[in-house]
């Protein structure tokens, strides 16, 4: 049955006249971006968000429209081809909008209506490329900031110092210091001279020698003239000296020799 929205006159000429009028109107609107198919079978139009302002057009598409024999009582054949800046995903979304619009306008001339669907869609997504570029820049900055924060966290990471943890560390530290001091003292002990040993520990002097020295002191009080035994008392016990005191022993021996002469 004829569509209530339109009841075209039967015959070829009236239908062709309607197509010609629609094409003429579209050509006047889209001008240089519009191309007519032979025998007015359809048209092709290049669409951008802002006609005549290519600097601000980041996306574009080509819309192809072909009349069917009983158009507009039958839906036209159409296709949209993605141009600059229009992804395949967006192109498929646009095709869905065109199908929906064609169904809504079934029975009416829809060439201009479908072309406007394409142009409006391009206008909505004209800044997508710029948005993606800015988003990529921001994502890079965010990644760099996150990496810097992670590096700073590594440098400042550690076990928090508490009173208990400090005391435990200090105890072990002081143990280590005392052990080192004891080790150094032991090394110094092994390098002491005979004189140092004598001054440090009087037990190194034999009791017999002390008794003899006391007897000589008493005798000298009674008779200050040196005796053979008192001279002998001046003889030093070489065992009280170490190899480091060789010069001292030589000096004492020389003095004893001089006195005998």
PDB file of C-alpha atoms in Angstrom:
ATOM      1  CA  UNK A   1       0.000   0.000   0.000  1.00  0.00           C
ATOM      2  CA  UNK A   2       1.173   3.561  -0.648  1.00  0.00           C
ATOM      3  CA  UNK A   3       2.919   5.305   2.215  1.00  0.00           C
ATOM      4  CA  UNK A   4       0.631   7.877   3.880  1.00  0.00           C
ATOM      5  CA  UNK A   5       3.514  10.318   4.134  1.00  0.00           C
ATOM      6  CA  UNK A   6       3.927  10.427   0.371  1.00  0.00           C
ATOM      7  CA  UNK A   7       1.838   9.300  -2.590  1.00  0.00           C
ATOM      8  CA  UNK A   8       4.003   9.902  -5.653  1.00  0.00           C
ATOM      9  CA  UNK A   9       2.480  10.004  -9.093  1.00  0.00           C
ATOM     10  CA  UNK A  10       2.967   6.697 -10.838  1.00  0.00           C
ATOM     11  CA  UNK A  11       5.339   6.744 -13.743  1.00  0.00           C
ATOM     12  CA  UNK A  12       8.990   7.436 -14.259  1.00  0.00           C
ATOM     13  CA  UNK A  13       9.020  11.123 -15.036  1.00  0.00           C
ATOM     14  CA  UNK A  14       7.477  12.464 -11.796  1.00  0.00           C
ATOM     15  CA  UNK A  15       9.831  10.301  -9.717  1.00  0.00           C
ATOM     16  CA  UNK A  16      12.854  11.469 -11.697  1.00  0.00           C
ATOM     17  CA  UNK A  17      11.716  15.075 -11.282  1.00  0.00           C
ATOM     18  CA  UNK A  18      11.588  14.637  -7.507  1.00  0.00           C
ATOM     19  CA  UNK A  19      15.089  13.151  -7.492  1.00  0.00           C
ATOM     20  CA  UNK A  20      16.368  15.964  -9.660  1.00  0.00           C
ATOM     21  CA  UNK A  21      14.901  18.553  -7.332  1.00  0.00           C
ATOM     22  CA  UNK A  22      16.401  16.877  -4.275  1.00  0.00           C
ATOM     23  CA  UNK A  23      19.803  16.626  -5.944  1.00  0.00           C
ATOM     24  CA  UNK A  24      19.631  20.261  -7.054  1.00  0.00           C
ATOM     25  CA  UNK A  25      18.892  21.392  -3.511  1.00  0.00           C
ATOM     26  CA  UNK A  26      21.733  19.320  -2.069  1.00  0.00           C
ATOM     27  CA  UNK A  27      24.170  20.584  -4.704  1.00  0.00           C
ATOM     28  CA  UNK A  28      23.346  24.156  -3.731  1.00  0.00           C
ATOM     29  CA  UNK A  29      24.045  23.359  -0.063  1.00  0.00           C
ATOM     30  CA  UNK A  30      27.246  21.319  -0.320  1.00  0.00           C
ATOM     31  CA  UNK A  31      28.602  22.945  -3.508  1.00  0.00           C
ATOM     32  CA  UNK A  32      32.158  21.798  -4.345  1.00  0.00           C
ATOM     33  CA  UNK A  33      31.965  18.863  -1.901  1.00  0.00           C
ATOM     34  CA  UNK A  34      28.966  17.448  -3.782  1.00  0.00           C
ATOM     35  CA  UNK A  35      29.120  15.087  -6.769  1.00  0.00           C
ATOM     36  CA  UNK A  36      26.144  13.697  -8.721  1.00  0.00           C
ATOM     37  CA  UNK A  37      26.048  10.180 -10.142  1.00  0.00           C
ATOM     38  CA  UNK A  38      25.166   9.715 -13.816  1.00  0.00           C
ATOM     39  CA  UNK A  39      21.459  10.070 -14.654  1.00  0.00           C
ATOM     40  CA  UNK A  40      20.805  11.389 -11.148  1.00  0.00           C
ATOM     41  CA  UNK A  41      21.038   7.866  -9.777  1.00  0.00           C
ATOM     42  CA  UNK A  42      22.488   9.214  -6.558  1.00  0.00           C
ATOM     43  CA  UNK A  43      25.166  11.453  -5.134  1.00  0.00           C
ATOM     44  CA  UNK A  44      28.383  11.516  -3.133  1.00  0.00           C
ATOM     45  CA  UNK A  45      29.238  14.245  -0.641  1.00  0.00           C
ATOM     46  CA  UNK A  46      32.349  14.887   1.389  1.00  0.00           C
ATOM     47  CA  UNK A  47      31.376  16.016   4.866  1.00  0.00           C
ATOM     48  CA  UNK A  48      33.387  17.834   7.558  1.00  0.00           C
ATOM     49  CA  UNK A  49      32.353  19.509  10.829  1.00  0.00           C
ATOM     50  CA  UNK A  50      32.986  23.047   9.500  1.00  0.00           C
ATOM     51  CA  UNK A  51      32.667  23.412   5.725  1.00  0.00           C
ATOM     52  CA  UNK A  52      35.132  25.939   4.303  1.00  0.00           C
ATOM     53  CA  UNK A  53      37.340  25.898   7.435  1.00  0.00           C
ATOM     54  CA  UNK A  54      39.749  23.014   6.913  1.00  0.00           C
ATOM     55  CA  UNK A  55      42.143  24.208   9.634  1.00  0.00           C
ATOM     56  CA  UNK A  56      39.592  23.378  12.320  1.00  0.00           C
ATOM     57  CA  UNK A  57      38.371  20.132  10.769  1.00  0.00           C
ATOM     58  CA  UNK A  58      40.057  17.170  12.408  1.00  0.00           C
ATOM     59  CA  UNK A  59      37.702  14.488  11.040  1.00  0.00           C
ATOM     60  CA  UNK A  60      35.899  13.874   7.762  1.00  0.00           C
ATOM     61  CA  UNK A  61      33.761  11.252   6.022  1.00  0.00           C
ATOM     62  CA  UNK A  62      32.356  10.511   2.593  1.00  0.00           C
ATOM     63  CA  UNK A  63      28.608   9.833   2.368  1.00  0.00           C
ATOM     64  CA  UNK A  64      27.265   7.939  -0.656  1.00  0.00           C
ATOM     65  CA  UNK A  65      23.536   7.934  -1.397  1.00  0.00           C
ATOM     66  CA  UNK A  66      21.836   5.886  -4.129  1.00  0.00           C
ATOM     67  CA  UNK A  67      18.163   6.119  -5.044  1.00  0.00           C
ATOM     68  CA  UNK A  68      16.136   2.930  -5.175  1.00  0.00           C
ATOM     69  CA  UNK A  69      13.449   2.441  -7.825  1.00  0.00           C
ATOM     70  CA  UNK A  70      10.535   3.238  -5.484  1.00  0.00           C
ATOM     71  CA  UNK A  71      12.327   5.846  -3.330  1.00  0.00           C
ATOM     72  CA  UNK A  72      11.138   7.272  -0.962  1.00  0.00           C
ATOM     73  CA  UNK A  73       8.580   4.514  -0.431  1.00  0.00           C
ATOM     74  CA  UNK A  74      11.561   2.167  -0.274  1.00  0.00           C
ATOM     75  CA  UNK A  75      14.702   2.952   1.661  1.00  0.00           C
ATOM     76  CA  UNK A  76      17.667   4.252  -0.313  1.00  0.00           C
ATOM     77  CA  UNK A  77      21.010   2.509  -0.481  1.00  0.00           C
ATOM     78  CA  UNK A  78      23.732   4.397   1.299  1.00  0.00           C
ATOM     79  CA  UNK A  79      27.241   3.969   2.631  1.00  0.00           C
ATOM     80  CA  UNK A  80      29.625   6.023   4.734  1.00  0.00           C
ATOM     81  CA  UNK A  81      33.402   5.834   4.351  1.00  0.00           C
ATOM     82  CA  UNK A  82      35.720   7.019   7.112  1.00  0.00           C
ATOM     83  CA  UNK A  83      38.131   9.788   6.305  1.00  0.00           C
ATOM     84  CA  UNK A  84      40.806  11.595   8.262  1.00  0.00           C
ATOM     85  CA  UNK A  85      40.605  11.203  12.034  1.00  0.00           C
ATOM     86  CA  UNK A  86      37.591   8.885  12.032  1.00  0.00           C
ATOM     87  CA  UNK A  87      38.252   5.454  13.518  1.00  0.00           C
ATOM     88  CA  UNK A  88      36.537   2.277  12.372  1.00  0.00           C
ATOM     89  CA  UNK A  89      34.801   2.081  15.725  1.00  0.00           C
ATOM     90  CA  UNK A  90      33.308   5.552  15.288  1.00  0.00           C
ATOM     91  CA  UNK A  91      32.405   4.782  11.684  1.00  0.00           C
ATOM     92  CA  UNK A  92      30.411   1.757  12.769  1.00  0.00           C
ATOM     93  CA  UNK A  93      28.656   3.844  15.396  1.00  0.00           C
ATOM     94  CA  UNK A  94      27.758   6.389  12.682  1.00  0.00           C
ATOM     95  CA  UNK A  95      26.299   3.658  10.478  1.00  0.00           C
ATOM     96  CA  UNK A  96      23.975   2.681  13.298  1.00  0.00           C
ATOM     97  CA  UNK A  97      22.742   6.255  13.593  1.00  0.00           C
ATOM     98  CA  UNK A  98      22.123   6.411   9.841  1.00  0.00           C
ATOM     99  CA  UNK A  99      20.094   3.194   9.854  1.00  0.00           C
ATOM    100  CA  UNK A 100      17.952   4.501  12.678  1.00  0.00           C
ATOM    101  CA  UNK A 101      17.402   7.857  10.954  1.00  0.00           C
ATOM    102  CA  UNK A 102      16.521   6.195   7.624  1.00  0.00           C
ATOM    103  CA  UNK A 103      13.858   4.086   9.319  1.00  0.00           C
ATOM    104  CA  UNK A 104      12.390   7.168  10.990  1.00  0.00           C
ATOM    105  CA  UNK A 105      12.169   9.034   7.655  1.00  0.00           C
ATOM    106  CA  UNK A 106      10.880   6.132   5.583  1.00  0.00           C
ATOM    107  CA  UNK A 107       8.516   7.554   2.893  1.00  0.00           C
ATOM    108  CA  UNK A 108      10.126  11.022   2.822  1.00  0.00           C
ATOM    109  CA  UNK A 109      13.095  12.486   0.959  1.00  0.00           C
ATOM    110  CA  UNK A 110      15.992  11.869   3.308  1.00  0.00           C
ATOM    111  CA  UNK A 111      19.162  12.707   1.396  1.00  0.00           C
ATOM    112  CA  UNK A 112      19.712  15.968   3.263  1.00  0.00           C
ATOM    113  CA  UNK A 113      18.582  14.471   6.599  1.00  0.00           C
ATOM    114  CA  UNK A 114      21.085  11.605   6.430  1.00  0.00           C
ATOM    115  CA  UNK A 115      23.869  13.952   5.321  1.00  0.00           C
ATOM    116  CA  UNK A 116      23.155  16.125   8.346  1.00  0.00           C
ATOM    117  CA  UNK A 117      23.339  13.068  10.638  1.00  0.00           C
ATOM    118  CA  UNK A 118      26.861  12.477   9.347  1.00  0.00           C
ATOM    119  CA  UNK A 119      27.928  16.112   9.699  1.00  0.00           C
ATOM    120  CA  UNK A 120      26.578  16.451  13.229  1.00  0.00           C
ATOM    121  CA  UNK A 121      28.325  13.242  14.268  1.00  0.00           C
ATOM    122  CA  UNK A 122      31.599  14.570  12.876  1.00  0.00           C
ATOM    123  CA  UNK A 123      31.117  17.833  14.787  1.00  0.00           C
ATOM    124  CA  UNK A 124      30.660  15.920  18.037  1.00  0.00           C
ATOM    125  CA  UNK A 125      33.889  13.996  17.489  1.00  0.00           C
ATOM    126  CA  UNK A 126      35.944  16.705  15.834  1.00  0.00           C
ATOM    127  CA  UNK A 127      38.154  17.190  18.905  1.00  0.00           C
ATOM    128  CA  UNK A 128      38.638  13.506  19.638  1.00  0.00           C
ATOM    129  CA  UNK A 129      42.065  13.442  18.034  1.00  0.00           C
ATOM    130  CA  UNK A 130      43.184  16.467  20.030  1.00  0.00           C
ATOM    131  CA  UNK A 131      41.647  15.012  23.157  1.00  0.00           C
ATOM    132  CA  UNK A 132      43.509  11.766  22.575  1.00  0.00           C
ATOM    133  CA  UNK A 133      46.758  13.671  22.042  1.00  0.00           C
ATOM    134  CA  UNK A 134      46.281  15.656  25.236  1.00  0.00           C
ATOM    135  CA  UNK A 135      45.226  12.533  27.084  1.00  0.00           C
ATOM    136  CA  UNK A 136      48.394  10.765  25.914  1.00  0.00           C
ATOM    137  CA  UNK A 137      50.525  13.687  27.125  1.00  0.00           C
ATOM    138  CA  UNK A 138      48.757  13.680  30.484  1.00  0.00           C
ATOM    139  CA  UNK A 139      49.126   9.915  30.792  1.00  0.00           C
ATOM    140  CA  UNK A 140      52.865  10.239  30.151  1.00  0.00           C
ATOM    141  CA  UNK A 141      53.165  12.942  32.820  1.00  0.00           C
ATOM    142  CA  UNK A 142      51.198  10.827  35.272  1.00  0.00           C
ATOM    143  CA  UNK A 143      53.451   7.831  34.602  1.00  0.00           C
ATOM    144  CA  UNK A 144      56.599   9.928  35.118  1.00  0.00           C
ATOM    145  CA  UNK A 145      55.192  11.365  38.355  1.00  0.00           C
ATOM    146  CA  UNK A 146      54.275   7.895  39.602  1.00  0.00           C
ATOM    147  CA  UNK A 147      57.768   6.610  38.788  1.00  0.00           C
ATOM    148  CA  UNK A 148      59.358   9.553  40.646  1.00  0.00           C
ATOM    149  CA  UNK A 149      57.153   9.020  43.678  1.00  0.00           C
ATOM    150  CA  UNK A 150      58.014   5.318  43.691  1.00  0.00           C
ATOM    151  CA  UNK A 151      61.746   6.129  43.557  1.00  0.00           C
ATOM    152  CA  UNK A 152      61.426   8.599  46.424  1.00  0.00           C
ATOM    153  CA  UNK A 153      59.502   6.030  48.425  1.00  0.00           C
ATOM    154  CA  UNK A 154      62.340   3.526  47.945  1.00  0.00           C
ATOM    155  CA  UNK A 155      64.921   6.049  49.145  1.00  0.00           C
ATOM    156  CA  UNK A 156      62.988   7.006  52.246  1.00  0.00           C
ATOM    157  CA  UNK A 157      61.689   3.538  53.063  1.00  0.00           C
ATOM    158  CA  UNK A 158      62.953   1.842  56.224  1.00  0.00           C
ATOM    159  CA  UNK A 159      62.013   0.619  59.675  1.00  0.00           C
ATOM    160  CA  UNK A 160      60.640   3.466  61.831  1.00  0.00           C
ATOM    161  CA  UNK A 161      62.904   4.199  64.829  1.00  0.00           C
ATOM    162  CA  UNK A 162      61.269   3.700  68.210  1.00  0.00           C
ATOM    163  CA  UNK A 163      62.717   3.939  71.711  1.00  0.00           C
ATOM    164  CA  UNK A 164      62.804   0.146  72.000  1.00  0.00           C
ATOM    165  CA  UNK A 165      64.457  -0.396  68.612  1.00  0.00           C
ATOM    166  CA  UNK A 166      67.071   2.293  69.357  1.00  0.00           C
ATOM    167  CA  UNK A 167      67.953   0.776  72.755  1.00  0.00           C
ATOM    168  CA  UNK A 168      68.300  -2.667  71.196  1.00  0.00           C
ATOM    169  CA  UNK A 169      70.574  -1.268  68.488  1.00  0.00           C
ATOM    170  CA  UNK A 170      72.610   0.745  70.995  1.00  0.00           C
ATOM    171  CA  UNK A 171      73.174  -2.332  73.194  1.00  0.00           C
ATOM    172  CA  UNK A 172      74.628  -4.297  70.310  1.00  0.00           C
ATOM    173  CA  UNK A 173      76.649  -1.297  69.179  1.00  0.00           C
ATOM    174  CA  UNK A 174      78.260  -0.816  72.612  1.00  0.00           C
ATOM    175  CA  UNK A 175      79.060  -4.541  72.813  1.00  0.00           C
ATOM    176  CA  UNK A 176      80.912  -4.235  69.553  1.00  0.00           C
ATOM    177  CA  UNK A 177      82.802  -1.131  70.732  1.00  0.00           C
ATOM    178  CA  UNK A 178      83.892  -2.827  73.985  1.00  0.00           C
ATOM    179  CA  UNK A 179      85.016  -5.936  72.133  1.00  0.00           C
ATOM    180  CA  UNK A 180      87.170  -3.819  69.841  1.00  0.00           C
ATOM    181  CA  UNK A 181      88.643  -1.930  72.796  1.00  0.00           C
ATOM    182  CA  UNK A 182      89.504  -5.200  74.568  1.00  0.00           C
ATOM    183  CA  UNK A 183      91.127  -6.552  71.433  1.00  0.00           C
ATOM    184  CA  UNK A 184      93.233  -3.419  71.057  1.00  0.00           C
ATOM    185  CA  UNK A 185      94.235  -3.518  74.724  1.00  0.00           C
ATOM    186  CA  UNK A 186      95.369  -7.122  74.337  1.00  0.00           C
ATOM    187  CA  UNK A 187      97.549  -6.150  71.422  1.00  0.00           C
ATOM    188  CA  UNK A 188      99.101  -3.316  73.413  1.00  0.00           C
ATOM    189  CA  UNK A 189      99.689  -5.685  76.392  1.00  0.00           C
ATOM    190  CA  UNK A 190     101.826  -7.950  74.225  1.00  0.00           C
ATOM    191  CA  UNK A 191     104.103  -5.048  73.278  1.00  0.00           C
ATOM    192  CA  UNK A 192     105.015  -3.761  76.831  1.00  0.00           C
ATOM    193  CA  UNK A 193     108.716  -3.339  77.767  1.00  0.00           C
ATOM    194  CA  UNK A 194     110.347  -4.843  80.825  1.00  0.00           C
ATOM    195  CA  UNK A 195     110.262  -1.513  82.603  1.00  0.00           C
ATOM    196  CA  UNK A 196     106.544  -1.113  81.928  1.00  0.00           C
ATOM    197  CA  UNK A 197     105.894  -4.612  83.215  1.00  0.00           C
ATOM    198  CA  UNK A 198     107.951  -3.909  86.333  1.00  0.00           C
ATOM    199  CA  UNK A 199     106.148  -0.647  87.091  1.00  0.00           C
ATOM    200  CA  UNK A 200     102.773  -2.264  86.480  1.00  0.00           C
ATOM    201  CA  UNK A 201     103.327  -5.432  88.544  1.00  0.00           C
ATOM    202  CA  UNK A 202     105.808  -5.426  91.508  1.00  0.00           C
ATOM    203  CA  UNK A 203     105.329  -9.175  91.962  1.00  0.00           C
ATOM    204  CA  UNK A 204     107.807  -9.638  89.148  1.00  0.00           C
ATOM    205  CA  UNK A 205     110.549  -8.767  91.674  1.00  0.00           C
ATOM    206  CA  UNK A 206     111.661 -11.940  93.525  1.00  0.00           C
ATOM    207  CA  UNK A 207     111.263 -11.947  97.327  1.00  0.00           C
ATOM    208  CA  UNK A 208     114.911 -13.040  97.771  1.00  0.00           C
ATOM    209  CA  UNK A 209     116.106  -9.966  95.920  1.00  0.00           C
ATOM    210  CA  UNK A 210     113.915  -7.731  98.071  1.00  0.00           C
ATOM    211  CA  UNK A 211     115.304  -9.344 101.272  1.00  0.00           C
ATOM    212  CA  UNK A 212     118.852  -8.879 100.091  1.00  0.00           C
ATOM    213  CA  UNK A 213     118.181  -5.220  99.218  1.00  0.00           C
ATOM    214  CA  UNK A 214     116.731  -4.611 102.680  1.00  0.00           C
ATOM    215  CA  UNK A 215     119.784  -6.198 104.365  1.00  0.00           C
ATOM    216  CA  UNK A 216     122.166  -4.049 102.349  1.00  0.00           C
ATOM    217  CA  UNK A 217     120.227  -0.928 103.291  1.00  0.00           C
ATOM    218  CA  UNK A 218     120.606  -1.782 106.971  1.00  0.00           C
ATOM    219  CA  UNK A 219     124.307  -2.443 106.569  1.00  0.00           C
ATOM    220  CA  UNK A 220     124.882   0.858 104.813  1.00  0.00           C
ATOM    221  CA  UNK A 221     123.317   2.649 107.738  1.00  0.00           C
ATOM    222  CA  UNK A 222     125.874   1.081 110.077  1.00  0.00           C
ATOM    223  CA  UNK A 223     128.817   1.308 107.648  1.00  0.00           C
ATOM    224  CA  UNK A 224     128.438   3.576 104.657  1.00  0.00           C
ATOM    225  CA  UNK A 225     131.562   2.085 102.986  1.00  0.00           C
ATOM    226  CA  UNK A 226     130.494  -0.002  99.953  1.00  0.00           C
ATOM    227  CA  UNK A 227     130.959  -3.693 100.362  1.00  0.00           C
ATOM    228  CA  UNK A 228     131.299  -6.486  97.883  1.00  0.00           C
ATOM    229  CA  UNK A 229     127.792  -7.653  98.683  1.00  0.00           C
ATOM    230  CA  UNK A 230     126.351  -4.144  98.251  1.00  0.00           C
ATOM    231  CA  UNK A 231     128.027  -3.885  94.854  1.00  0.00           C
ATOM    232  CA  UNK A 232     126.528  -7.186  93.908  1.00  0.00           C
ATOM    233  CA  UNK A 233     123.113  -5.811  94.791  1.00  0.00           C
ATOM    234  CA  UNK A 234     123.411  -3.343  91.952  1.00  0.00           C
ATOM    235  CA  UNK A 235     123.464  -6.192  89.477  1.00  0.00           C
ATOM    236  CA  UNK A 236     120.164  -6.177  87.658  1.00  0.00           C
ATOM    237  CA  UNK A 237     118.080  -9.237  86.975  1.00  0.00           C
ATOM    238  CA  UNK A 238     118.077  -9.451  83.183  1.00  0.00           C
ATOM    239  CA  UNK A 239     114.924 -11.552  83.226  1.00  0.00           C
ATOM    240  CA  UNK A 240     112.968  -8.429  84.162  1.00  0.00           C
ATOM    241  CA  UNK A 241     113.714  -6.929  80.761  1.00  0.00           C
ATOM    242  CA  UNK A 242     112.540  -7.868  77.327  1.00  0.00           C
ATOM    243  CA  UNK A 243     114.285  -7.734  73.980  1.00  0.00           C
ATOM    244  CA  UNK A 244     113.053  -4.172  73.574  1.00  0.00           C
ATOM    245  CA  UNK A 245     115.284  -3.139  76.544  1.00  0.00           C
ATOM    246  CA  UNK A 246     118.530  -4.379  74.996  1.00  0.00           C
ATOM    247  CA  UNK A 247     119.947  -0.841  74.895  1.00  0.00           C
ATOM    248  CA  UNK A 248     119.270  -0.378  78.620  1.00  0.00           C
ATOM    249  CA  UNK A 249     121.017  -3.676  79.508  1.00  0.00           C
ATOM    250  CA  UNK A 250     124.063  -2.735  77.425  1.00  0.00           C
ATOM    251  CA  UNK A 251     124.263   0.614  79.167  1.00  0.00           C
ATOM    252  CA  UNK A 252     124.110  -0.988  82.621  1.00  0.00           C
ATOM    253  CA  UNK A 253     126.784  -3.527  81.673  1.00  0.00           C
ATOM    254  CA  UNK A 254     129.102  -0.744  80.533  1.00  0.00           C
ATOM    255  CA  UNK A 255     128.632   1.112  83.803  1.00  0.00           C
ATOM    256  CA  UNK A 256     129.416  -2.034  85.842  1.00  0.00           C
ATOM    257  CA  UNK A 257     132.554  -2.619  83.794  1.00  0.00           C
ATOM    258  CA  UNK A 258     133.732   0.953  84.367  1.00  0.00           C
ATOM    259  CA  UNK A 259     133.261   0.653  88.137  1.00  0.00           C
ATOM    260  CA  UNK A 260     135.265  -2.580  88.291  1.00  0.00           C
ATOM    261  CA  UNK A 261     138.147  -0.867  86.551  1.00  0.00           C
TER     262      UNK A 261
END
